[in-house]
Amino acid sequence: MDTDRLGRLQWAGGAAIVLGCLVLGLFLVFEARSDCTQYKAAGEALSHHHVATRLTHAISAERAMSALSAIDPNPDTARTIVTRRDRTDAELGVFKQMLVASFGAQGELQALMQRLEDRLGNARDTVNGVIALPIDQRANSHVADVIGAMFAVCDIMSGLRDKIGQAVIKSSPDVTSDILLVTTASALREQGGRLGASVVLYLAPSEKELERGAVREFDEAIGRIAVLLSSLTGVLGPAFGDADVERAASEMQNLFVATSVPLATQIVRGEAKAVYTSKSFADAFIPGLYAIEKVFEAIANASRRKIEAKRDAAYRKTVQAAIPTGAMLVISLAVVSIFRRRVFQPLAGAQEQIEAIARGDLAHASFKSKVASELQSLFPGLALVRDNQLQLERDQQRISDQFDRLSETDQLTGCLNRVAFLRRAKRVVEAANAKEIALAIVVFDIDELKWVNSAGGYVAGDETLKKTATELGHYIGEGDLFARYGGDEFAMLFAARDRYSALATAEAMRRHIEKSLVTFGGTKTTASFGMAFRACDSGLGLEQLMATAERRLVAAKAHGRNCVCAGDDDAPATATLPLGKPRNRPRNDRAQAARSTRR
């Protein structure tokens, strides 16, 4: 045996192993370094969007003070508007520097920037012109001009912010969720400002047309705020995982949702109009807007910390990849002739299994080569890790499925809750539009449930709601949606051949409740129904259907309860049916029930 040759072969093999280890280590180092660069770029991109959002908020704050200055000649107001303009100009300077440094000479962004500056200058000229007028010469049309001019600036800035957000998402997809959250909070701030401006205009002594316009603007802003709040509150709070965000969200709930919005609603509905002036209302309303800005700042800071943590982890990964690489090189050179067969080959096999586990390949594998005694426990340990990882994935999936079910289910009745119903119903209506399917929505509530709660306690009321959901479960067909819509109100969305078959189903449900349910003290349960039908080619949206059904539910209540109202005339619709069968009966039964239905 040529021992020299064998030795050279062993050292050659060892050198190859060392070289392989070195290449692998360098690959890990470069990969970690690439992650560092990526997260650094993501953090910078995120800061660009935050700069744009802060400028949006500064312009919104200046807009609010401009409206007040047109109404209130107080010197404090004049000083405040100067302060607001200084803040806007400072944020604008930072924004322009960022725009040039990060986006260069992109024509569309630069054009929007120039348009923003022009509109801002024109709006300030409008504000200055109104402020220069004596107070007795200022008309409400002047106030409306000021508000309109500043809103036009805000609209341009919102579009510019969104363009930058799109560019940031395109360059750094890792921050997509953060950008969407920040944009939602900023949009909520903007709609809150529009809500306040509409109330300020409403409070000013004005012509009827201006007052009606303010009410329309108020109603539109309230609707948008409800949608944005639903989007935000679904992800903020403890589940977001940041204490600052949780505190800011709680403060926004207290100051804006629970205080500012109800105050504005009371004023526009006439309940508190005589108590407030535009100035006193603004003083009470604006803290709610500041609370929304705090939510934005908290989300922005949390996003920045998250990106920085990922970047730091990538730095640590670089060091952790470099150190073992060097150690492995030294050790391999020292012991390659001894451990070539009994150590490195088993380690290579173990490495393959570890990489397979990391990739999610949890299939069992075995290593048949002779293994040193020091490594004999390695492969059973890997098998244990593989089994534990497999079990963990199963547990995570089960918990995720459980959470999804709980988040969509009303805990008392087991039906869908309001949020899940609206989300699913929107998809059903969109699909029906595409496939030209007729739909019906039934909204009903239990008559005199308040009396049941008073007489028998809330346990009796809860039992009535649960029985109602259980009894009507037989009327829910495949693809139908049935939900507890709130309190004692239920909603059902289902496909219907025509209006009369839909009415037949609603009437059958009403009769079933009247006949089958008994509440506290032996009193029969009844329910009032409002129904809206959407023909296959009508194109009506979910909001219109729900509004129609709820309006008709109110009409059913007004007509003595225990009836179905399916039209907008004075009398409720009725159906001359026997007690209805469940909706999953054969089609000929449905047709027969529809033929026997009348309004």
Coordinates of C-alpha atoms in Angstrom, one line a residue:
M1 CA 0.0 0.0 0.0
D2 CA 1.4 3.4 -1.0
T3 CA 1.0 5.1 2.3
D4 CA 2.5 8.3 1.0
R5 CA 0.0 8.4 -1.8
L6 CA -2.8 7.5 0.6
G7 CA -1.6 10.3 2.8
R8 CA -1.6 12.7 -0.1
L9 CA -5.1 11.5 -1.0
Q10 CA -6.3 12.0 2.5
W11 CA -4.8 15.5 2.7
A12 CA -6.2 16.3 -0.8
G13 CA -9.6 15.1 0.4
G14 CA -9.1 17.1 3.6
A15 CA -8.2 20.2 1.6
A16 CA -11.3 19.7 -0.6
I17 CA -13.4 19.5 2.6
V18 CA -11.7 22.6 4.0
L19 CA -12.3 24.4 0.8
G20 CA -16.0 23.3 0.7
C21 CA -16.4 24.4 4.3
L22 CA -14.8 27.7 3.5
V23 CA -17.0 28.3 0.4
L24 CA -20.1 27.4 2.5
G25 CA -19.1 29.7 5.2
L26 CA -18.4 32.6 2.8
F27 CA -21.8 31.9 1.1
L28 CA -23.5 32.2 4.5
V29 CA -21.6 35.4 5.2
F30 CA -22.4 37.0 1.9
E31 CA -26.0 35.9 2.2
A32 CA -26.3 37.5 5.7
R33 CA -24.5 40.6 4.4
S34 CA -27.1 40.8 1.6
D35 CA -29.9 40.6 4.2
C36 CA -28.2 43.5 6.1
T37 CA -28.2 45.7 2.9
Q38 CA -31.8 44.7 2.1
Y39 CA -33.1 45.7 5.6
K40 CA -31.1 48.9 5.6
A41 CA -32.7 49.9 2.2
A42 CA -36.1 48.9 3.6
G43 CA -35.6 51.1 6.6
E44 CA -34.7 54.1 4.4
A45 CA -37.7 53.5 2.1
L46 CA -40.0 53.3 5.1
S47 CA -38.6 56.6 6.4
H48 CA -39.4 58.2 3.0
H49 CA -43.0 57.3 3.3
H50 CA -43.1 58.6 6.9
V51 CA -41.7 61.9 5.8
A52 CA -44.5 62.2 3.2
T53 CA -47.1 61.3 5.8
R54 CA -45.9 63.8 8.3
L55 CA -46.1 66.5 5.6
T56 CA -49.7 65.4 4.9
H57 CA -50.6 65.8 8.6
A58 CA -48.9 69.2 8.8
I59 CA -51.0 70.4 5.8
S60 CA -54.1 69.0 7.5
A61 CA -53.3 70.9 10.7
E62 CA -52.8 74.1 8.8
R63 CA -56.1 73.5 7.0
A64 CA -58.0 73.3 10.3
M65 CA -56.4 76.4 11.7
S66 CA -57.1 78.3 8.4
A67 CA -60.8 77.5 8.7
L68 CA -60.9 78.8 12.3
S69 CA -59.0 82.0 11.3
A70 CA -61.6 82.7 8.7
I71 CA -64.3 82.6 11.4
D72 CA -62.6 83.7 14.6
P73 CA -60.5 87.0 14.5
N74 CA -58.8 86.1 17.8
P75 CA -55.1 87.1 17.9
D76 CA -54.2 83.7 19.3
T77 CA -55.7 82.1 16.2
A78 CA -53.6 84.3 14.0
R79 CA -50.5 83.4 15.9
T80 CA -51.3 79.7 15.7
I81 CA -51.8 79.8 12.0
V82 CA -48.3 81.3 11.6
T83 CA -47.0 78.4 13.7
R84 CA -48.8 75.9 11.6
R85 CA -47.5 77.4 8.4
D86 CA -44.0 77.3 9.7
R87 CA -44.4 73.6 10.6
T88 CA -45.7 72.9 7.1
D89 CA -42.9 74.8 5.5
A90 CA -40.3 72.9 7.6
E91 CA -41.8 69.5 6.7
L92 CA -42.1 70.6 3.1
G93 CA -38.4 71.4 3.0
V94 CA -37.5 68.0 4.4
F95 CA -39.8 66.3 2.0
K96 CA -38.3 68.1 -1.1
Q97 CA -34.8 67.1 0.0
M98 CA -35.9 63.5 0.4
L99 CA -37.7 63.5 -3.0
V100 CA -34.6 64.8 -4.9
A101 CA -32.2 62.5 -3.0
S102 CA -34.2 59.3 -3.2
F103 CA -36.3 59.6 -6.4
G104 CA -34.2 61.9 -8.5
A105 CA -36.0 63.5 -11.5
Q106 CA -39.0 61.3 -11.8
G107 CA -41.3 63.4 -13.9
E108 CA -44.6 62.4 -12.3
L109 CA -43.5 63.0 -8.7
Q110 CA -41.8 66.3 -9.6
A111 CA -44.9 67.4 -11.4
L112 CA -47.0 66.6 -8.4
M113 CA -44.6 68.4 -6.1
Q114 CA -44.7 71.6 -8.3
R115 CA -48.5 71.4 -8.3
L116 CA -48.6 71.0 -4.6
E117 CA -46.5 74.1 -4.0
D118 CA -48.6 76.1 -6.5
R119 CA -51.8 75.0 -4.8
L120 CA -50.5 75.6 -1.3
G121 CA -49.5 79.2 -2.3
N122 CA -52.9 79.9 -3.9
A123 CA -54.7 78.5 -0.9
R124 CA -52.7 80.6 1.5
D125 CA -53.5 83.7 -0.6
T126 CA -57.2 82.8 -0.3
V127 CA -56.9 82.4 3.5
N128 CA -55.0 85.7 3.8
G129 CA -57.6 87.5 1.7
V130 CA -60.4 86.3 4.0
I131 CA -58.5 87.2 7.1
A132 CA -57.8 90.7 5.8
L133 CA -61.6 91.4 5.6
P134 CA -63.3 93.0 8.6
I135 CA -65.2 90.4 10.5
D136 CA -68.6 91.9 9.6
Q137 CA -67.8 91.6 5.9
R138 CA -66.9 87.9 6.1
A139 CA -69.6 85.6 4.6
N140 CA -69.9 81.9 5.1
S141 CA -69.1 81.5 1.4
H142 CA -65.6 82.9 2.3
V143 CA -65.2 80.2 5.0
A144 CA -66.3 77.6 2.5
D145 CA -63.7 78.9 0.0
V146 CA -60.9 78.6 2.6
I147 CA -61.9 75.1 3.5
G148 CA -62.2 74.1 -0.2
A149 CA -58.8 75.6 -1.1
M150 CA -57.0 73.8 1.7
F151 CA -58.8 70.5 1.0
A152 CA -57.5 70.7 -2.6
V153 CA -54.0 71.0 -1.2
C154 CA -54.6 68.0 1.1
D155 CA -55.9 65.9 -1.8
I156 CA -52.8 66.6 -3.9
M157 CA -50.5 65.7 -1.0
S158 CA -52.5 62.5 -0.3
G159 CA -52.0 61.5 -3.9
L160 CA -48.3 62.3 -3.7
R161 CA -48.0 60.3 -0.4
D162 CA -49.7 57.3 -2.1
K163 CA -47.4 57.5 -5.1
I164 CA -44.4 57.4 -2.9
G165 CA -45.9 54.5 -0.9
Q166 CA -46.4 52.5 -4.2
A167 CA -42.8 53.2 -5.2
V168 CA -41.5 52.1 -1.7
I169 CA -43.5 48.9 -1.8
K170 CA -42.2 48.1 -5.3
S171 CA -38.6 48.6 -4.2
S172 CA -39.0 47.0 -0.7
P173 CA -41.8 44.5 -0.5
D174 CA -40.9 43.6 3.1
V175 CA -42.5 46.9 4.3
T176 CA -45.8 46.5 2.5
S177 CA -47.9 45.8 5.6
D178 CA -46.2 48.7 7.4
I179 CA -46.9 51.1 4.5
L180 CA -50.5 50.0 4.4
L181 CA -51.0 50.5 8.1
V182 CA -49.4 54.0 8.1
T183 CA -51.5 55.0 5.0
T184 CA -54.6 53.8 6.7
A185 CA -53.8 55.8 9.9
S186 CA -53.0 58.9 7.7
A187 CA -56.3 58.5 5.8
L188 CA -58.2 58.3 9.1
R189 CA -56.5 61.5 10.2
E190 CA -57.6 63.2 6.9
Q191 CA -61.2 62.0 7.1
G192 CA -61.3 63.1 10.8
G193 CA -60.2 66.6 9.6
R194 CA -62.9 66.6 6.9
L195 CA -65.5 65.6 9.6
G196 CA -64.4 68.5 11.8
A197 CA -64.4 71.0 8.9
S198 CA -68.0 70.0 8.0
V199 CA -69.1 70.6 11.6
V200 CA -67.3 74.0 11.7
L201 CA -69.1 75.0 8.6
Y202 CA -72.4 73.7 10.0
L203 CA -72.0 75.8 13.2
A204 CA -71.3 79.0 11.3
P205 CA -74.5 81.0 10.6
S206 CA -75.0 80.1 7.0
E207 CA -77.3 79.7 4.1
K208 CA -79.4 76.5 4.0
E209 CA -77.5 75.2 0.9
L210 CA -74.1 75.5 2.7
E211 CA -75.6 73.8 5.8
R212 CA -77.0 70.9 3.7
G213 CA -73.6 70.6 2.0
A214 CA -71.9 70.4 5.4
V215 CA -74.3 67.7 6.5
R216 CA -73.6 65.7 3.3
E217 CA -69.8 66.0 3.8
F218 CA -70.3 64.9 7.5
D219 CA -72.2 61.8 6.5
E220 CA -69.6 60.9 3.8
A221 CA -66.7 61.4 6.3
I222 CA -68.5 59.3 9.0
G223 CA -68.8 56.4 6.6
R224 CA -65.2 56.5 5.5
I225 CA -64.1 56.8 9.1
A226 CA -66.0 53.7 10.1
V227 CA -64.3 51.7 7.3
L228 CA -60.9 52.9 8.2
L229 CA -61.4 52.3 11.9
S230 CA -62.5 48.8 11.2
S231 CA -59.3 48.2 9.2
L232 CA -57.1 49.7 11.9
T233 CA -58.6 48.2 15.0
G234 CA -58.4 44.7 13.5
V235 CA -54.6 44.7 13.7
L236 CA -53.8 47.2 16.5
G237 CA -53.7 46.5 20.2
P238 CA -52.2 43.6 22.0
A239 CA -52.1 41.4 18.9
F240 CA -49.8 44.0 17.2
G241 CA -47.1 43.2 19.7
D242 CA -46.0 46.7 20.5
A243 CA -46.9 48.5 23.8
D244 CA -46.5 52.0 22.4
V245 CA -48.9 51.2 19.6
E246 CA -51.4 49.6 22.0
R247 CA -51.3 52.8 24.2
A248 CA -51.7 55.1 21.2
A249 CA -54.6 53.0 19.9
S250 CA -56.3 53.1 23.3
E251 CA -55.9 56.9 23.5
M252 CA -57.3 57.2 20.0
Q253 CA -60.3 55.1 21.1
N254 CA -60.9 57.4 24.1
L255 CA -60.3 60.8 22.5
F256 CA -61.4 60.3 18.9
V257 CA -63.8 57.4 18.7
A258 CA -65.5 57.8 22.1
T259 CA -65.3 61.6 22.3
S260 CA -64.7 63.6 19.1
V261 CA -66.9 61.6 16.8
P262 CA -70.0 61.5 19.1
L263 CA -69.6 65.2 19.8
A264 CA -69.6 66.0 16.1
T265 CA -72.6 63.7 15.6
Q266 CA -74.6 65.4 18.4
I267 CA -74.0 68.8 16.9
V268 CA -74.9 67.9 13.3
R269 CA -78.0 66.0 14.5
G270 CA -79.1 69.2 16.3
E271 CA -78.7 67.9 19.9
A272 CA -75.8 70.2 20.9
K273 CA -75.7 72.9 18.2
A274 CA -76.7 75.7 20.5
V275 CA -74.0 74.8 23.1
Y276 CA -71.0 75.1 20.8
T277 CA -69.4 77.7 18.6
S278 CA -66.9 76.8 15.9
K279 CA -64.0 77.7 18.1
S280 CA -65.2 75.8 21.2
F281 CA -66.0 72.8 19.0
A282 CA -62.6 72.8 17.5
D283 CA -61.0 73.0 20.9
A284 CA -62.9 69.9 21.9
F285 CA -62.5 68.0 18.6
I286 CA -58.8 68.5 17.7
P287 CA -57.4 66.4 20.6
G288 CA -59.0 63.4 18.9
L289 CA -57.0 64.2 15.7
Y290 CA -53.8 64.5 17.6
A291 CA -54.5 61.1 19.0
I292 CA -54.7 59.7 15.5
E293 CA -51.4 61.3 14.7
K294 CA -49.9 59.6 17.8
V295 CA -51.1 56.2 16.4
F296 CA -49.3 57.0 13.2
E297 CA -46.1 57.9 15.0
A298 CA -46.4 54.8 17.2
I299 CA -46.8 52.6 14.1
A300 CA -44.0 54.3 12.3
N301 CA -41.7 53.9 15.3
A302 CA -42.7 50.2 15.7
S303 CA -42.0 49.6 12.0
R304 CA -38.7 51.2 12.3
R305 CA -37.8 49.2 15.3
K306 CA -38.9 46.0 13.6
I307 CA -36.7 46.7 10.5
E308 CA -33.8 47.7 12.7
A309 CA -34.1 44.5 14.7
K310 CA -34.1 42.4 11.5
R311 CA -31.0 44.4 10.3
D312 CA -29.2 43.8 13.6
A313 CA -30.1 40.1 13.4
A314 CA -28.7 40.0 9.9
Y315 CA -25.5 41.6 11.3
R316 CA -25.3 39.0 14.0
K317 CA -25.9 36.3 11.5
T318 CA -23.0 37.6 9.5
V319 CA -20.7 37.3 12.5
Q320 CA -22.1 34.0 13.5
A321 CA -21.5 32.7 10.0
A322 CA -17.9 34.1 9.9
I323 CA -16.7 32.8 13.2
P324 CA -17.7 29.1 12.7
T325 CA -16.3 29.2 9.2
G326 CA -12.8 30.2 10.5
A327 CA -13.0 27.7 13.4
M328 CA -14.1 24.9 11.1
L329 CA -11.2 25.7 8.7
V330 CA -8.6 25.4 11.5
I331 CA -10.1 22.3 13.1
S332 CA -10.5 20.6 9.7
L333 CA -6.8 21.1 8.8
A334 CA -5.7 19.6 12.2
V335 CA -7.8 16.5 12.3
V336 CA -8.8 15.7 8.7
S337 CA -6.6 12.6 8.5
I338 CA -8.4 11.1 11.5
F339 CA -11.9 12.2 11.1
R340 CA -12.3 12.0 7.4
R341 CA -14.5 8.9 7.3
R342 CA -16.0 8.8 10.8
V343 CA -16.7 12.4 11.4
F344 CA -17.0 14.5 8.2
Q345 CA -19.2 12.1 6.3
P346 CA -21.7 11.7 9.2
L347 CA -21.6 15.5 9.7
A348 CA -22.3 15.9 6.0
G349 CA -25.3 13.6 6.3
A350 CA -26.4 15.5 9.4
Q351 CA -26.1 18.7 7.6
E352 CA -28.3 17.4 4.8
Q353 CA -30.9 16.4 7.3
I354 CA -30.7 19.8 9.1
E355 CA -31.1 21.6 5.8
A356 CA -34.1 19.4 4.8
I357 CA -35.7 20.2 8.2
A358 CA -35.1 23.9 7.6
R359 CA -36.7 23.7 4.2
G360 CA -39.7 22.0 5.7
D361 CA -38.9 18.5 4.4
L362 CA -39.8 16.4 7.5
A363 CA -39.6 13.0 5.9
H364 CA -37.6 10.6 8.0
A365 CA -34.0 9.8 6.9
S366 CA -31.3 7.5 8.1
F367 CA -27.5 7.5 7.9
K368 CA -26.0 4.0 7.3
S369 CA -22.3 4.8 7.3
K370 CA -20.2 3.9 10.3
V371 CA -20.4 6.8 12.8
A372 CA -18.0 7.7 15.6
S373 CA -19.3 7.0 19.1
E374 CA -19.3 10.7 19.9
L375 CA -21.8 11.3 17.1
Q376 CA -24.1 8.3 17.6
S377 CA -26.7 10.3 19.4
L378 CA -26.8 13.0 16.7
F379 CA -29.2 11.3 14.3
P380 CA -31.8 10.2 16.9
G381 CA -31.7 13.8 18.1
L382 CA -32.3 15.1 14.6
A383 CA -35.2 12.6 14.3
L384 CA -36.6 14.1 17.6
V385 CA -36.2 17.6 16.3
R386 CA -38.0 16.6 13.0
D387 CA -40.8 15.0 15.0
N388 CA -41.1 18.0 17.3
Q389 CA -41.1 20.4 14.3
L390 CA -43.8 18.4 12.6
Q391 CA -46.0 18.4 15.7
L392 CA -45.4 22.1 16.1
E393 CA -46.5 22.8 12.6
R394 CA -49.7 20.7 13.2
D395 CA -50.3 22.6 16.4
Q396 CA -49.8 26.0 14.8
Q397 CA -52.2 25.1 11.9
R398 CA -54.8 23.9 14.4
I399 CA -54.5 27.1 16.5
S400 CA -54.7 29.2 13.3
D401 CA -57.8 27.4 12.2
Q402 CA -59.3 27.8 15.6
F403 CA -58.5 31.5 15.7
D404 CA -60.1 32.0 12.3
R405 CA -63.3 30.3 13.4
L406 CA -63.5 32.2 16.7
S407 CA -62.8 35.6 15.0
E408 CA -65.8 35.0 12.7
T409 CA -68.3 33.5 15.1
D410 CA -70.8 35.1 17.4
Q411 CA -70.0 33.4 20.8
L412 CA -73.6 33.3 22.0
T413 CA -75.5 31.9 18.9
G414 CA -72.7 30.2 17.0
C415 CA -73.7 32.2 13.9
L416 CA -71.4 34.5 11.9
N417 CA -70.7 37.8 13.6
R418 CA -71.3 41.2 11.9
V419 CA -67.8 41.7 10.6
A420 CA -67.6 38.2 9.1
F421 CA -71.0 38.6 7.6
L422 CA -70.2 41.9 5.9
R423 CA -66.9 40.6 4.6
R424 CA -68.3 37.5 3.1
A425 CA -71.5 39.2 1.9
K426 CA -69.4 41.7 -0.1
R427 CA -67.7 38.8 -1.9
V428 CA -71.0 37.1 -2.5
V429 CA -72.6 40.2 -4.0
E430 CA -69.5 40.8 -6.2
A431 CA -69.7 37.2 -7.5
A432 CA -73.4 37.5 -8.1
N433 CA -72.8 40.7 -10.2
A434 CA -70.3 38.7 -12.3
K435 CA -72.6 35.6 -12.7
E436 CA -75.9 37.6 -12.8
I437 CA -77.5 35.8 -9.8
A438 CA -80.5 37.2 -8.0
L439 CA -80.0 37.8 -4.2
A440 CA -82.1 38.6 -1.2
I441 CA -81.2 40.0 2.2
V442 CA -83.5 39.5 5.2
V443 CA -82.8 41.5 8.4
F444 CA -85.0 40.7 11.4
D445 CA -85.0 41.2 15.2
I446 CA -86.9 39.6 18.1
D447 CA -89.9 41.6 19.2
E448 CA -90.1 42.6 22.8
L449 CA -86.7 41.1 23.7
K450 CA -86.1 44.0 26.0
W451 CA -89.2 42.8 28.0
V452 CA -87.8 39.3 28.1
N453 CA -84.5 40.6 29.5
S454 CA -86.4 42.7 32.1
A455 CA -88.8 40.0 33.2
G456 CA -86.6 36.9 33.0
G457 CA -83.1 38.4 33.1
Y458 CA -80.5 38.4 30.4
V459 CA -80.2 34.6 30.6
A460 CA -83.7 34.3 29.3
G461 CA -82.9 36.8 26.5
D462 CA -79.8 34.9 25.6
E463 CA -81.7 31.7 25.5
T464 CA -84.2 33.2 23.1
L465 CA -81.5 34.4 20.8
K466 CA -79.8 31.0 20.8
K467 CA -83.1 29.2 20.1
T468 CA -83.8 31.6 17.3
A469 CA -80.5 30.8 15.6
T470 CA -81.0 27.1 16.2
E471 CA -84.5 26.9 14.9
L472 CA -83.8 29.0 11.7
G473 CA -80.7 27.0 10.9
H474 CA -82.9 24.7 8.8
Y475 CA -83.6 27.6 6.4
I476 CA -79.9 28.2 5.6
G477 CA -79.0 26.6 2.3
E478 CA -75.6 25.9 0.9
G479 CA -73.8 29.2 0.1
D480 CA -76.3 31.2 2.3
L481 CA -75.0 33.6 5.0
F482 CA -76.7 33.8 8.4
A483 CA -75.4 36.1 11.1
R484 CA -76.2 37.7 14.4
Y485 CA -75.9 41.3 13.1
G486 CA -76.0 43.0 16.5
G487 CA -78.0 42.8 19.8
D488 CA -81.3 41.1 18.9
E489 CA -80.9 41.6 15.2
F490 CA -80.1 38.8 12.7
A491 CA -79.3 39.0 9.0
M492 CA -79.5 36.5 6.2
L493 CA -78.2 36.7 2.6
F494 CA -79.3 34.0 0.1
A495 CA -79.8 33.4 -3.6
A496 CA -83.5 33.6 -4.7
R497 CA -85.1 32.9 -8.0
D498 CA -87.3 35.9 -7.8
R499 CA -88.7 38.4 -5.3
Y500 CA -91.7 36.2 -4.4
S501 CA -89.7 33.1 -3.5
A502 CA -87.5 35.3 -1.4
L503 CA -90.6 36.8 0.4
A504 CA -91.9 33.2 0.8
T505 CA -88.7 32.2 2.6
A506 CA -88.9 35.3 4.9
E507 CA -92.5 34.7 5.8
A508 CA -91.9 31.0 6.5
M509 CA -89.1 32.0 8.9
R510 CA -91.4 34.5 10.6
R511 CA -94.1 31.9 11.0
H512 CA -91.7 29.3 12.3
I513 CA -90.5 31.7 15.0
E514 CA -94.1 32.5 16.0
K515 CA -95.1 28.9 16.2
S516 CA -92.0 27.2 17.6
L517 CA -90.3 29.5 20.0
V518 CA -91.6 30.2 23.6
T519 CA -89.9 32.8 25.7
F520 CA -89.9 33.6 29.4
G521 CA -93.2 32.9 31.1
G522 CA -94.7 30.9 28.2
T523 CA -95.0 33.9 26.0
K524 CA -94.6 33.2 22.3
T525 CA -91.7 34.7 20.5
T526 CA -92.3 36.9 17.4
A527 CA -90.0 38.7 15.0
S528 CA -90.2 41.6 12.6
F529 CA -88.6 41.2 9.2
G530 CA -87.3 43.7 6.6
M531 CA -86.4 42.2 3.2
A532 CA -84.5 43.6 0.2
F533 CA -84.4 41.8 -3.2
R534 CA -81.7 42.3 -5.8
A535 CA -82.5 41.2 -9.3
C536 CA -79.8 39.4 -11.3
D537 CA -79.2 42.5 -13.5
S538 CA -79.7 45.3 -11.0
G539 CA -76.1 45.8 -9.9
L540 CA -77.1 47.0 -6.5
G541 CA -74.3 46.9 -3.9
L542 CA -74.2 45.4 -0.4
E543 CA -74.6 48.8 1.3
Q544 CA -77.7 49.6 -0.7
L545 CA -79.3 46.2 0.1
M546 CA -78.5 46.4 3.8
A547 CA -79.8 49.9 4.0
T548 CA -83.1 48.9 2.3
A549 CA -83.6 45.8 4.4
E550 CA -83.0 47.7 7.6
R551 CA -85.3 50.5 6.6
R552 CA -88.0 48.0 5.9
L553 CA -87.4 46.3 9.3
V554 CA -88.1 49.7 10.9
A555 CA -91.3 49.9 8.8
A556 CA -92.3 46.4 10.0
K557 CA -91.9 47.5 13.6
A558 CA -94.0 50.5 12.9
H559 CA -96.8 48.4 11.5
G560 CA -97.2 46.4 14.7
R561 CA -94.3 43.9 14.6
N562 CA -94.6 40.2 13.7
C563 CA -94.7 40.8 10.0
V564 CA -92.5 40.9 6.9
C565 CA -91.9 44.2 5.1
A566 CA -90.6 43.8 1.5
G567 CA -91.5 47.1 -0.1
D568 CA -91.4 50.8 0.6
D569 CA -95.1 51.4 0.6
D570 CA -97.1 51.9 3.8
A571 CA -98.3 48.3 4.3
P572 CA -96.0 45.4 5.1
A573 CA -95.7 42.5 2.6
T574 CA -97.4 39.2 3.7
A575 CA -97.4 35.7 2.4
T576 CA -100.4 33.3 2.4
L577 CA -98.2 30.2 3.1
P578 CA -98.6 27.4 5.5
L579 CA -95.7 27.1 8.0
G580 CA -92.7 27.0 5.7
K581 CA -90.3 24.2 5.2
P582 CA -86.5 24.6 5.4
R583 CA -84.9 26.3 2.4
N584 CA -83.0 23.2 1.4
R585 CA -86.2 21.5 0.2
P586 CA -86.4 20.5 -3.5
R587 CA -86.8 23.2 -6.1
N588 CA -90.4 22.2 -6.9
D589 CA -91.3 22.9 -3.3
R590 CA -89.7 26.3 -3.5
A591 CA -91.6 27.0 -6.8
Q592 CA -94.9 26.0 -5.3
A593 CA -94.2 28.3 -2.2
A594 CA -93.3 31.2 -4.5
R595 CA -96.5 30.8 -6.5
S596 CA -98.6 31.0 -3.3
T597 CA -97.0 34.2 -2.2
R598 CA -98.4 37.7 -2.6
R599 CA -97.6 41.1 -1.2

